[in-house]
Tab-separated table of C-alpha atoms and ligand atoms in Angstrom:
chain	number	residue	atom	x	y	z
A	1	UNK	CA	-24.045	-24.923	10.683
A	2	UNK	CA	-26.659	-23.034	8.674
A	3	UNK	CA	-26.460	-19.682	10.429
A	4	UNK	CA	-23.983	-16.931	11.002
A	5	UNK	CA	-24.005	-13.898	13.309
A	6	UNK	CA	-22.177	-10.733	12.416
A	7	UNK	CA	-21.810	-7.780	14.775
A	8	UNK	CA	-20.972	-4.344	13.429
A	9	UNK	CA	-19.548	-1.775	15.827
A	10	UNK	CA	-19.219	1.796	14.479
A	11	UNK	CA	-16.141	2.170	16.686
A	12	UNK	CA	-14.342	-0.860	15.192
A	13	UNK	CA	-12.809	1.256	12.435
A	14	UNK	CA	-9.981	-0.224	10.364
A	15	UNK	CA	-9.316	2.869	8.216
A	16	UNK	CA	-11.118	5.302	5.947
A	17	UNK	CA	-12.167	3.659	2.667
A	18	UNK	CA	-9.247	4.326	0.359
A	19	UNK	CA	-10.333	4.643	-3.280
A	20	UNK	CA	-6.913	3.431	-4.365
A	21	UNK	CA	-7.887	-0.068	-3.218
A	22	UNK	CA	-10.018	-0.244	-6.372
A	23	UNK	CA	-7.111	0.197	-8.731
A	24	UNK	CA	-6.462	-1.928	-11.788
A	25	UNK	CA	-3.674	-2.614	-14.230
A	26	UNK	CA	-3.095	-2.091	-17.956
A	27	UNK	CA	-0.032	-3.830	-19.345
A	28	UNK	CA	1.256	-3.919	-22.899
A	29	UNK	CA	0.471	-7.623	-22.998
A	30	UNK	CA	-1.652	-9.640	-25.395
A	31	UNK	CA	-4.834	-7.719	-26.226
A	32	UNK	CA	-5.007	-5.496	-23.153
A	33	UNK	CA	-3.911	-2.326	-24.961
A	34	UNK	CA	-3.923	-3.245	-28.665
A	35	UNK	CA	-7.310	-4.619	-29.753
A	36	UNK	CA	-8.469	-4.024	-26.183
A	37	UNK	CA	-8.717	-0.456	-24.952
A	38	UNK	CA	-7.251	0.721	-28.295
A	39	UNK	CA	-8.690	-0.321	-31.632
A	40	UNK	CA	-8.645	2.399	-34.270
A	41	UNK	CA	-11.266	1.660	-36.896
A	42	UNK	CA	-13.665	0.065	-34.413
A	43	UNK	CA	-17.133	1.658	-34.759
A	44	UNK	CA	-16.903	2.839	-31.120
A	45	UNK	CA	-13.369	4.240	-31.319
A	46	UNK	CA	-12.741	7.932	-30.618
A	47	UNK	CA	-10.246	10.127	-32.502
A	48	UNK	CA	-7.360	8.641	-30.465
A	49	UNK	CA	-8.398	5.090	-31.377
A	50	UNK	CA	-9.759	4.300	-27.897
A	51	UNK	CA	-12.926	2.242	-27.725
A	52	UNK	CA	-15.619	4.250	-25.952
A	53	UNK	CA	-17.698	1.149	-25.206
A	54	UNK	CA	-14.702	-0.132	-23.205
A	55	UNK	CA	-14.339	3.264	-21.511
A	56	UNK	CA	-17.981	3.026	-20.430
A	57	UNK	CA	-17.417	-0.434	-18.923
A	58	UNK	CA	-14.250	0.728	-17.131
A	59	UNK	CA	-16.228	3.579	-15.605
A	60	UNK	CA	-18.953	1.163	-14.529
A	61	UNK	CA	-16.318	-1.127	-13.040
A	62	UNK	CA	-15.294	1.750	-10.787
A	63	UNK	CA	-11.598	1.207	-11.160
A	64	UNK	CA	-9.551	4.103	-9.757
A	65	UNK	CA	-5.760	4.050	-10.037
A	66	UNK	CA	-4.356	2.239	-13.092
A	67	UNK	CA	-0.889	0.707	-12.998
A	68	UNK	CA	0.913	1.019	-16.350
A	69	UNK	CA	2.679	-0.093	-18.637
A	70	UNK	CA	3.669	-3.372	-16.903
A	71	UNK	CA	4.219	-5.868	-15.493
A	72	UNK	CA	6.940	-7.994	-16.991
A	73	UNK	CA	6.721	-5.798	-20.100
A	74	UNK	CA	8.202	-2.794	-18.321
A	75	UNK	CA	11.501	-4.556	-17.633
A	76	UNK	CA	12.520	-4.293	-21.291
A	77	UNK	CA	10.643	-1.111	-22.191
A	78	UNK	CA	12.233	2.082	-23.507
A	79	UNK	CA	9.682	4.749	-22.649
A	80	UNK	CA	11.000	7.240	-25.201
A	81	UNK	CA	10.035	4.850	-28.037
A	82	UNK	CA	6.375	5.501	-27.242
A	83	UNK	CA	6.203	9.308	-27.340
A	84	UNK	CA	6.310	11.800	-30.197
A	85	UNK	CA	5.013	11.421	-33.762
A	86	UNK	CA	3.405	8.013	-34.084
A	87	UNK	CA	4.794	7.323	-37.551
A	88	UNK	CA	8.329	7.633	-36.184
A	89	UNK	CA	7.879	5.237	-33.285
A	90	UNK	CA	9.875	2.029	-33.635
A	91	UNK	CA	8.461	-1.480	-33.566
A	92	UNK	CA	10.319	-3.518	-30.929
A	93	UNK	CA	10.392	-7.060	-29.696
A	94	UNK	CA	8.875	-7.503	-26.242
A	95	UNK	CA	10.848	-10.344	-24.714
A	96	UNK	CA	8.558	-10.756	-21.710
A	97	UNK	CA	5.550	-11.863	-23.766
A	98	UNK	CA	7.330	-12.668	-27.012
A	99	UNK	CA	5.289	-10.107	-28.940
A	100	UNK	CA	5.733	-7.147	-31.237
A	101	UNK	CA	5.334	-3.755	-29.607
A	102	UNK	CA	4.388	-1.035	-32.093
A	103	UNK	CA	4.490	1.780	-29.510
A	104	UNK	CA	1.360	3.325	-31.000
A	105	UNK	CA	0.076	3.837	-27.469
A	106	UNK	CA	2.432	5.523	-25.032
A	107	UNK	CA	2.344	7.704	-21.955
A	108	UNK	CA	0.664	10.734	-23.559
A	109	UNK	CA	-2.094	8.733	-25.243
A	110	UNK	CA	-2.626	6.605	-22.143
A	111	UNK	CA	-2.936	9.719	-19.984
A	112	UNK	CA	-5.719	10.896	-22.306
A	113	UNK	CA	-7.442	7.522	-21.920
A	114	UNK	CA	-7.165	7.832	-18.130
A	115	UNK	CA	-9.003	11.158	-18.282
A	116	UNK	CA	-11.868	9.470	-20.145
A	117	UNK	CA	-12.101	6.861	-17.417
A	118	UNK	CA	-11.548	9.265	-14.506
A	119	UNK	CA	-8.559	7.277	-13.277
A	120	UNK	CA	-5.216	8.066	-11.697
A	121	UNK	CA	-1.956	6.877	-13.251
A	122	UNK	CA	0.476	4.649	-11.355
A	123	UNK	CA	3.587	4.478	-13.505
A	124	UNK	CA	6.281	1.803	-13.448
A	125	UNK	CA	9.907	2.457	-14.407
A	126	UNK	CA	12.192	-0.126	-15.978
A	127	UNK	CA	14.788	-1.366	-13.497
A	128	UNK	CA	15.354	-4.599	-15.422
A	129	UNK	CA	17.421	-3.404	-18.380
A	130	UNK	CA	17.678	0.230	-17.281
A	131	UNK	CA	18.471	2.347	-14.257
A	132	UNK	CA	18.498	5.671	-12.476
A	133	UNK	CA	19.018	7.998	-15.448
A	134	UNK	CA	16.151	6.590	-17.505
A	135	UNK	CA	13.838	6.758	-14.489
A	136	UNK	CA	14.799	10.402	-13.951
A	137	UNK	CA	14.285	11.162	-17.629
A	138	UNK	CA	10.811	9.661	-17.586
A	139	UNK	CA	10.015	11.617	-14.415
A	140	UNK	CA	11.153	14.847	-16.065
A	141	UNK	CA	9.142	14.117	-19.220
A	142	UNK	CA	6.036	13.187	-17.234
A	143	UNK	CA	5.997	15.669	-14.395
A	144	UNK	CA	8.169	18.715	-15.005
A	145	UNK	CA	5.987	21.690	-16.042
A	146	UNK	CA	8.194	23.240	-18.774
A	147	UNK	CA	11.497	24.835	-19.647
A	148	UNK	CA	13.693	21.712	-19.661
A	149	UNK	CA	14.644	19.486	-22.570
A	150	UNK	CA	12.264	16.643	-21.744
A	151	UNK	CA	9.346	18.704	-20.471
A	152	UNK	CA	9.551	20.832	-23.606
A	153	UNK	CA	9.620	17.654	-25.664
A	154	UNK	CA	6.360	16.576	-23.994
A	155	UNK	CA	4.853	19.989	-24.772
A	156	UNK	CA	6.042	19.769	-28.380
A	157	UNK	CA	4.418	16.330	-28.518
A	158	UNK	CA	1.064	17.934	-27.741
A	159	UNK	CA	0.782	17.596	-23.945
A	160	UNK	CA	1.211	21.062	-22.436
A	161	UNK	CA	0.234	20.130	-18.884
A	162	UNK	CA	2.470	17.794	-16.865
A	163	UNK	CA	0.979	14.398	-16.066
A	164	UNK	CA	1.781	14.923	-12.379
A	165	UNK	CA	2.135	11.209	-11.657
A	166	UNK	CA	2.159	10.591	-7.899
A	167	UNK	CA	2.737	6.843	-7.599
A	168	UNK	CA	5.762	5.180	-9.167
A	169	UNK	CA	6.724	1.503	-9.146
A	170	UNK	CA	10.463	0.896	-8.974
A	171	UNK	CA	10.541	-1.959	-11.475
A	172	UNK	CA	8.418	-5.081	-11.498
A	173	UNK	CA	8.800	-8.513	-9.861
A	174	UNK	CA	12.564	-8.253	-9.753
A	175	UNK	CA	12.672	-11.449	-7.637
A	176	UNK	CA	11.369	-13.593	-10.515
A	177	UNK	CA	13.722	-15.546	-12.801
A	178	UNK	CA	11.244	-14.806	-15.637
A	179	UNK	CA	11.891	-11.076	-15.284
A	180	UNK	CA	14.187	-9.462	-17.853
A	181	UNK	CA	17.227	-8.511	-15.778
A	182	UNK	CA	16.051	-10.127	-12.543
A	183	UNK	CA	18.279	-9.669	-9.513
A	184	UNK	CA	19.098	-10.755	-6.024
A	185	UNK	CA	17.355	-8.864	-3.223
A	186	UNK	CA	20.645	-7.216	-2.364
A	187	UNK	CA	21.302	-5.966	-5.908
A	188	UNK	CA	17.728	-4.835	-6.405
A	189	UNK	CA	17.591	-3.179	-2.978
A	190	UNK	CA	20.675	-1.105	-3.766
A	191	UNK	CA	19.409	-0.076	-7.212
A	192	UNK	CA	15.918	0.705	-5.944
A	193	UNK	CA	17.304	2.784	-3.048
A	194	UNK	CA	19.515	4.848	-5.346
A	195	UNK	CA	16.755	5.315	-7.909
A	196	UNK	CA	14.246	6.284	-5.229
A	197	UNK	CA	16.655	8.741	-3.596
A	198	UNK	CA	17.345	10.400	-6.955
A	199	UNK	CA	13.646	10.598	-7.862
A	200	UNK	CA	12.898	12.193	-4.504
A	201	UNK	CA	15.660	14.747	-5.123
A	202	UNK	CA	13.536	15.834	-8.071
A	203	UNK	CA	10.273	15.698	-6.094
A	204	UNK	CA	10.162	14.690	-2.441
A	205	UNK	CA	6.382	14.258	-2.537
A	206	UNK	CA	6.417	11.281	-4.920
A	207	UNK	CA	5.037	7.992	-3.610
A	208	UNK	CA	7.416	5.185	-4.454
A	209	UNK	CA	6.764	1.457	-4.468
A	210	UNK	CA	9.612	-1.030	-4.028
A	211	UNK	CA	9.140	-4.503	-5.501
A	212	UNK	CA	8.158	-7.104	-2.952
A	213	UNK	CA	7.754	-10.780	-3.763
A	214	UNK	CA	5.888	-11.916	-6.839
A	215	UNK	CA	4.058	-14.457	-4.714
A	216	UNK	CA	4.078	-15.878	-1.215
A	217	UNK	CA	5.238	-19.187	-2.728
A	218	UNK	CA	8.542	-17.720	-3.903
A	219	UNK	CA	11.517	-19.396	-2.200
A	220	UNK	CA	12.848	-15.963	-1.220
A	221	UNK	CA	9.525	-14.728	0.184
A	222	UNK	CA	10.032	-12.824	3.443
A	223	UNK	CA	13.766	-12.573	3.121
A	224	UNK	CA	13.358	-10.636	-0.117
A	225	UNK	CA	11.186	-8.023	1.623
A	226	UNK	CA	13.603	-7.810	4.569
A	227	UNK	CA	16.697	-7.234	2.440
A	228	UNK	CA	15.005	-4.862	-0.015
A	229	UNK	CA	13.557	-2.777	2.810
A	230	UNK	CA	16.856	-2.689	4.688
A	231	UNK	CA	18.222	-0.842	1.656
A	232	UNK	CA	15.197	1.244	0.727
A	233	UNK	CA	13.276	1.886	3.965
A	234	UNK	CA	13.788	5.628	4.229
A	235	UNK	CA	13.388	6.233	0.483
A	236	UNK	CA	10.194	4.366	-0.387
A	237	UNK	CA	6.615	4.491	0.789
A	238	UNK	CA	5.277	1.103	-0.272
A	239	UNK	CA	6.356	-2.471	-0.733
A	240	UNK	CA	4.414	-4.384	-3.377
A	241	UNK	CA	2.607	-7.737	-3.087
A	242	UNK	CA	1.453	-9.864	-6.032
A	243	UNK	CA	-0.860	-12.868	-5.755
A	244	UNK	CA	-2.854	-14.930	-8.226
A	245	UNK	CA	-5.235	-17.743	-7.348
A	246	UNK	CA	-6.781	-20.624	-9.241
A	247	UNK	CA	-8.713	-23.799	-8.543
A	248	UNK	CA	-6.339	-26.740	-8.659
A	249	UNK	CA	-7.170	-30.420	-9.047
A	250	UNK	CA	-10.906	-29.867	-8.622
A	251	UNK	CA	-10.390	-28.744	-4.999
A	252	UNK	CA	-13.124	-26.116	-4.888
A	253	UNK	CA	-13.211	-26.089	-1.077
A	254	UNK	CA	-9.626	-24.867	-0.827
A	255	UNK	CA	-10.030	-22.516	-3.757
A	256	UNK	CA	-13.006	-20.793	-2.125
A	257	UNK	CA	-10.767	-20.097	0.889
A	258	UNK	CA	-8.017	-18.426	-1.183
A	259	UNK	CA	-8.255	-15.214	0.804
A	260	UNK	CA	-6.642	-17.042	3.736
A	261	UNK	CA	-3.470	-17.057	1.689
A	262	UNK	CA	-3.858	-13.360	0.943
A	263	UNK	CA	-4.251	-12.694	4.684
A	264	UNK	CA	-1.107	-14.725	5.437
A	265	UNK	CA	0.745	-12.802	2.721
A	266	UNK	CA	-0.303	-9.416	4.161
A	267	UNK	CA	0.480	-10.446	7.759
A	268	UNK	CA	3.945	-11.666	6.781
A	269	UNK	CA	4.859	-8.559	4.797
A	270	UNK	CA	3.558	-6.218	7.514
A	271	UNK	CA	5.541	-8.113	10.177
A	272	UNK	CA	8.675	-8.040	8.033
A	273	UNK	CA	8.358	-4.353	7.164
A	274	UNK	CA	7.758	-3.428	10.814
A	275	UNK	CA	10.682	-5.594	11.904
A	276	UNK	CA	12.993	-3.704	9.538
A	277	UNK	CA	11.532	-0.369	10.624
A	278	UNK	CA	12.048	-1.201	14.292
A	279	UNK	CA	15.590	-2.391	13.641
A	280	UNK	CA	16.326	0.891	11.888
A	281	UNK	CA	14.686	2.797	14.788
A	282	UNK	CA	12.418	4.432	12.210
A	283	UNK	CA	9.103	5.982	13.144
A	284	UNK	CA	7.935	5.560	9.553
A	285	UNK	CA	5.533	2.769	8.535
A	286	UNK	CA	5.757	1.176	5.097
A	287	UNK	CA	2.403	0.648	3.380
A	288	UNK	CA	1.501	-2.317	1.166
A	289	UNK	CA	0.673	-1.859	-2.485
A	290	UNK	CA	-1.115	-5.062	-3.539
A	291	UNK	CA	-0.544	-4.048	-7.120
A	292	UNK	CA	-1.274	-7.383	-8.786
A	293	UNK	CA	-4.065	-9.603	-7.536
A	294	UNK	CA	-6.595	-11.726	-9.337
A	295	UNK	CA	-7.635	-15.192	-10.445
A	296	UNK	CA	-5.236	-16.565	-13.079
A	297	UNK	CA	-5.270	-20.106	-14.466
A	298	UNK	CA	-1.511	-19.890	-14.746
A	299	UNK	CA	-0.878	-23.638	-14.728
A	300	UNK	CA	-3.002	-24.003	-17.875
A	301	UNK	CA	-1.248	-21.112	-19.621
A	302	UNK	CA	2.169	-22.502	-18.800
A	303	UNK	CA	1.165	-25.838	-20.280
A	304	UNK	CA	-0.194	-24.225	-23.467
A	305	UNK	CA	1.804	-22.897	-26.386
A	306	UNK	CA	0.242	-19.429	-26.425
A	307	UNK	CA	3.658	-17.848	-25.845
A	308	UNK	CA	5.075	-19.361	-29.000
A	309	UNK	CA	8.076	-18.745	-31.187
A	310	UNK	CA	6.456	-16.301	-33.608
A	311	UNK	CA	6.664	-12.556	-32.953
A	312	UNK	CA	3.028	-11.486	-33.127
A	313	UNK	CA	1.115	-8.234	-32.689
A	314	UNK	CA	-1.534	-8.301	-29.961
A	315	UNK	CA	-1.765	-12.099	-29.647
A	316	UNK	CA	-4.508	-13.663	-27.549
A	317	UNK	CA	-2.660	-14.327	-24.310
A	318	UNK	CA	-3.863	-14.990	-20.760
A	319	UNK	CA	-7.524	-14.681	-21.823
A	320	UNK	CA	-9.059	-16.501	-18.891
A	321	UNK	CA	-12.830	-16.847	-18.948
A	322	UNK	CA	-14.139	-16.614	-15.407
A	323	UNK	CA	-16.821	-18.618	-13.673
A	324	UNK	CA	-19.235	-17.857	-10.847
A	325	UNK	CA	-16.838	-19.573	-8.424
A	326	UNK	CA	-14.009	-17.323	-9.658
A	327	UNK	CA	-16.158	-14.253	-9.026
A	328	UNK	CA	-16.992	-15.431	-5.501
A	329	UNK	CA	-13.280	-15.898	-4.790
A	330	UNK	CA	-12.514	-12.469	-6.221
A	331	UNK	CA	-15.219	-10.903	-4.054
A	332	UNK	CA	-13.629	-12.620	-1.044
A	333	UNK	CA	-10.185	-11.281	-1.930
A	334	UNK	CA	-11.610	-7.770	-2.098
A	335	UNK	CA	-13.129	-8.285	1.358
A	336	UNK	CA	-9.643	-9.197	2.625
A	337	UNK	CA	-8.072	-6.116	1.043
A	338	UNK	CA	-10.682	-3.888	2.699
A	339	UNK	CA	-10.195	-5.598	6.056
A	340	UNK	CA	-6.496	-4.766	5.876
A	341	UNK	CA	-6.884	-1.245	4.573
A	342	UNK	CA	-4.982	0.210	7.512
A	343	UNK	CA	-1.826	-1.180	5.845
A	344	UNK	CA	-2.866	-2.060	2.309
A	345	UNK	CA	-3.487	1.416	0.938
A	346	UNK	CA	-3.194	0.681	-2.764
A	347	UNK	CA	-4.206	-2.319	-4.855
A	348	UNK	CA	-4.503	-3.171	-8.529
A	349	UNK	CA	-6.717	-5.860	-9.974
A	350	UNK	CA	-4.510	-7.425	-12.644
A	351	UNK	CA	-5.556	-6.763	-15.293
A	352	UNK	CA	-8.334	-4.635	-16.846
A	353	UNK	CA	-9.186	-5.693	-20.417
A	354	UNK	CA	-8.883	-9.096	-22.177
A	355	UNK	CA	-5.788	-10.239	-20.239
A	356	UNK	CA	-6.996	-12.001	-17.039
A	357	UNK	CA	-9.579	-9.265	-17.018
A	358	UNK	CA	-13.093	-8.347	-15.885
A	359	UNK	CA	-13.784	-6.816	-19.324
A	360	UNK	CA	-13.533	-8.689	-22.640
A	361	UNK	CA	-13.658	-7.365	-26.173
A	362	UNK	CA	-13.824	-8.768	-29.664
A	363	UNK	CA	-12.045	-6.921	-32.493
A	364	UNK	CA	-14.706	-5.104	-34.518
A	365	UNK	CA	-17.274	-6.578	-32.129
A	366	UNK	CA	-18.738	-6.175	-28.675
A	367	UNK	CA	-17.293	-5.614	-25.201
A	368	UNK	CA	-18.790	-7.471	-22.231
A	369	UNK	CA	-18.534	-8.113	-18.500
A	370	UNK	CA	-16.949	-11.243	-17.098
A	371	UNK	CA	-18.377	-12.717	-13.878
A	372	UNK	CA	-15.562	-11.111	-11.875
A	373	UNK	CA	-16.694	-7.668	-13.042
A	374	UNK	CA	-19.680	-7.717	-10.700
A	375	UNK	CA	-18.215	-8.023	-7.190
A	376	UNK	CA	-15.542	-5.494	-8.081
A	377	UNK	CA	-17.906	-2.877	-9.509
A	378	UNK	CA	-20.466	-3.177	-6.732
A	379	UNK	CA	-17.855	-3.043	-3.965
A	380	UNK	CA	-16.230	-0.017	-5.564
A	381	UNK	CA	-19.608	1.705	-5.888
A	382	UNK	CA	-20.942	0.966	-2.398
A	383	UNK	CA	-17.852	1.110	-0.154
A	384	UNK	CA	-17.800	4.550	1.479
A	385	UNK	CA	-16.800	6.255	4.702
A	386	UNK	CA	-14.765	3.966	6.934
A	387	UNK	CA	-14.091	0.240	6.889
A	388	UNK	CA	-15.517	-1.615	9.886
A	389	UNK	CA	-14.097	-4.905	11.017
A	390	UNK	CA	-17.050	-7.183	11.759
A	391	UNK	CA	-17.140	-9.802	14.522
A	392	UNK	CA	-18.238	-12.964	12.761
A	393	UNK	CA	-19.584	-16.065	14.490
A	394	UNK	CA	-19.880	-18.871	12.006
A	395	UNK	CA	-18.933	-22.522	11.597
A	396	UNK	CA	-15.872	-23.754	9.775
A	397	UNK	CA	-15.156	-26.330	7.103
A	398	UNK	CA	-12.018	-28.307	6.344
A	399	UNK	CA	-9.839	-27.508	3.359
A	400	UNK	CA	-6.922	-29.571	2.093
A	401	UNK	CA	-4.724	-26.515	1.560
A	402	UNK	CA	-5.583	-24.143	4.411
A	403	UNK	CA	-7.008	-26.393	7.128
A	404	UNK	CA	-10.123	-24.985	8.820
A	405	UNK	CA	-11.754	-22.013	7.086
A	406	UNK	CA	-14.771	-19.931	8.138
A	407	UNK	CA	-17.797	-20.678	5.987
A	408	UNK	CA	-18.643	-16.975	5.751
A	409	UNK	CA	-16.381	-13.995	5.357
A	410	UNK	CA	-17.509	-10.401	5.478
A	411	UNK	CA	-16.533	-6.768	5.818
A	412	UNK	CA	-18.570	-3.589	6.178
A	413	UNK	CA	-18.211	0.089	5.449
A	414	UNK	CA	-20.005	2.932	7.194
A	415	UNK	CA	-20.520	6.497	6.086
A	416	UNK	CA	-21.952	8.151	9.209
A	417	UNK	CA	-22.460	11.506	7.527
A	418	UNK	CA	-24.501	10.071	4.678
A	419	UNK	CA	-26.222	7.599	7.004
A	420	UNK	CA	-25.234	4.681	4.792
A	421	UNK	CA	-23.576	1.345	5.358
A	422	UNK	CA	-22.579	-1.513	3.084
A	423	UNK	CA	-21.952	-5.140	3.987
A	424	UNK	CA	-20.101	-7.521	1.681
A	425	UNK	CA	-20.373	-11.263	2.271
A	426	UNK	CA	-19.235	-14.557	0.797
A	427	UNK	CA	-20.667	-17.973	1.525
A	428	UNK	CA	-17.944	-20.534	0.841
A	429	UNK	CA	-20.130	-23.560	1.437
A	430	UNK	CA	-20.501	-25.714	-1.655
A	431	UNK	CA	-23.722	-27.242	-0.380
A	432	UNK	CA	-25.528	-25.091	2.183
A	433	UNK	CA	-27.471	-21.879	2.141
A	434	UNK	CA	-26.802	-19.782	5.197
A	435	UNK	CA	-28.970	-17.350	7.104
A	436	UNK	CA	-26.849	-14.429	8.272
A	437	UNK	CA	-27.990	-12.024	10.970
A	438	UNK	CA	-26.080	-8.769	11.025
A	439	UNK	CA	-26.412	-6.741	14.203
A	440	UNK	CA	-26.186	-3.239	12.765
A	441	UNK	CA	-28.130	-1.508	15.585
A	442	UNK	CA	-25.151	0.714	16.422
A	443	UNK	CA	-25.180	2.090	12.878
A	444	UNK	CA	-28.806	3.180	13.093
A	445	UNK	CA	-29.822	1.517	9.834
A	446	UNK	CA	-33.480	0.905	9.160
A	447	UNK	CA	-33.635	0.126	5.473
A	448	UNK	CA	-32.156	-2.241	2.888
A	449	UNK	CA	-31.658	-0.093	-0.219
A	450	UNK	CA	-30.041	-2.820	-2.306
A	451	UNK	CA	-29.323	-6.506	-1.847
A	452	UNK	CA	-27.422	-8.106	-4.711
A	453	UNK	CA	-26.178	-11.674	-4.956
A	454	UNK	CA	-23.944	-13.432	-7.438
A	455	UNK	CA	-24.499	-17.195	-7.576
A	456	UNK	CA	-25.700	-19.875	-9.959
A	457	UNK	CA	-26.786	-23.500	-9.821
A	458	UNK	CA	-23.785	-24.112	-12.039
A	459	UNK	CA	-20.804	-22.628	-10.186
A	460	UNK	CA	-18.784	-22.925	-13.396
A	461	UNK	CA	-21.207	-20.840	-15.477
A	462	UNK	CA	-19.435	-18.104	-17.463
A	463	UNK	CA	-20.105	-15.145	-19.723
A	464	UNK	CA	-18.719	-15.662	-23.207
A	465	UNK	CA	-18.812	-13.952	-26.609
A	466	UNK	CA	-21.769	-16.153	-27.547
A	467	UNK	CA	-23.561	-15.754	-24.229
A	468	UNK	CA	-22.454	-12.451	-22.777
A	469	UNK	CA	-25.123	-12.203	-20.095
A	470	UNK	CA	-25.317	-15.786	-18.893
A	471	UNK	CA	-24.195	-14.692	-15.383
A	472	UNK	CA	-25.178	-11.490	-13.607
A	473	UNK	CA	-26.190	-10.055	-10.282
A	474	UNK	CA	-29.620	-10.920	-8.911
A	475	UNK	CA	-31.648	-9.010	-6.322
A	476	UNK	CA	-31.628	-10.967	-3.064
A	477	UNK	CA	-35.255	-10.876	-1.953
A	478	UNK	CA	-34.519	-12.395	1.457
A	479	UNK	CA	-32.795	-9.287	2.853
A	480	UNK	CA	-34.695	-7.313	5.491
A	481	UNK	CA	-34.024	-5.177	8.564
A	482	UNK	CA	-35.867	-5.547	11.812
A	483	UNK	CA	-34.978	-3.461	14.839
A	484	UNK	CA	-31.357	-2.918	13.731
A	485	UNK	CA	-30.799	-6.537	12.755
A	486	UNK	CA	-30.337	-7.279	9.078
A	487	UNK	CA	-31.190	-10.770	7.947
A	488	UNK	CA	-30.223	-12.279	4.630
A	489	UNK	CA	-29.951	-15.769	3.166
A	490	UNK	CA	-26.734	-16.515	1.268
A	491	UNK	CA	-26.967	-19.316	-1.300
A	492	UNK	CA	-24.080	-21.816	-1.590
A	493	UNK	CA	-20.950	-20.456	-3.316
A	494	UNK	CA	-22.175	-16.890	-3.442
A	495	UNK	CA	-21.115	-13.287	-3.056
A	496	UNK	CA	-23.570	-10.697	-1.708
A	497	UNK	CA	-23.619	-6.934	-1.158
A	498	UNK	CA	-26.103	-5.111	1.050
A	499	UNK	CA	-26.581	-1.360	0.879
A	500	UNK	CA	-28.217	-0.087	4.055
A	501	UNK	CA	-29.384	3.310	5.219
B	1	AHR	O1	-0.302	-9.774	-14.830
B	1	AHR	C1	0.425	-10.662	-15.600
B	1	AHR	C2	1.884	-10.749	-15.170
B	1	AHR	O2	1.932	-11.333	-13.906
B	1	AHR	C3	2.627	-9.453	-14.986
B	1	AHR	O3	3.183	-8.982	-16.168
B	1	AHR	C4	3.714	-9.842	-14.037
B	1	AHR	O4	4.132	-8.758	-13.240
B	1	AHR	C5	3.130	-10.996	-13.240
B	1	AHR	O5	3.966	-12.076	-13.213
């Protein structure tokens, strides 16, 4: 099959495009913060020590909400270590990543960095080694305007305005045996419910995220969500999902279809959440916060000795270098998130800089874009208005892991007021180019404003320190519109975006 038909119906609306789907994640891990976004002494550093060349790339990436400060890190973190005079902040051991944490960047500095990047903060509290009181203290420090011990401490520390954090994660991956203080679903559900109830006593408008499963392969997957939500349903707004993908055993066909697993994950969590809601006779719907998703060559990291016995500052950890194929998979995962944006209303690409990241830096040196930067930045820039679910007619191919998978996947957005539409497409075929005809007559489009494709003859081509621009987006000269039908040719293993008006 060398052709695909896509029909776009302006009435087939999934949900308004939610900017929070383009969130990312900054964890105190490896070189994400230290020698990543923060490198005092670097020629591009500002007075706070933040690299402005990295800020520029983050802005270009179009990331919106940023989850912080972890991740596994948060489950041993004492937030009060990282505020106040820098010279008084203690150096601690971070057990999660076996590193030294100097606390030179904390909430107040990070909030200033977020302003530079125009991003919203999504803050996680430690429910691994800590509990309700510490979460309430952090909430008071962060959000209370003034006139209380902790809000006045924040003001004395140089931050007069409250941070006004809306989204809060109640711990991180508490189902994982690797998590400091990990728990059973029952124990976590009770703690999360009590913490959430107390936080909402302080501010009922907060948006709270309960920990879901750290992967759909977890033995407790499904049951974990059920039990946690039975405890927390009326107190929380979101349940989290985390998923990482990688090519295994040279099986590129299955890898290119990774978004089928993401779809299964979303369907299962939605069904479970709605089951609990119905059982509780609740009219409320729980949303999904897909607050860790990405490509991560985890098997390789686990086999390596990068988490070693020494306690090091800002070690090089989880520094995956991404290929064209990885970027195509990432573009496909973003298509799946958009397609499910009626229920997935927040998502965080994990992570942002150096650590499984779209942006890489070298200490004292340059910052550059990984291959995965491109589908994310273009989707974030072009997606506007409402998400439309396309009807796709295309052939399938066999995968060892997922069975039959469509060769093409796609989603569209439509901004009727601005008269603009965007179509995002992946071609999963390893061998064949595909001509796609998109019936966009109902949208009234007459022009292709942009057609960008990411592909390469070498699907494993990468951008590296020595060759930072080896892979990039190319204009797709085949795209044209004729009488409401858009035609474009998708090369094998490719991701494409069309901007139409
Ligand atoms: O993103 C890297 C790690 O992956 C996070 O710290 C953790 O939450 C997950 O296991």
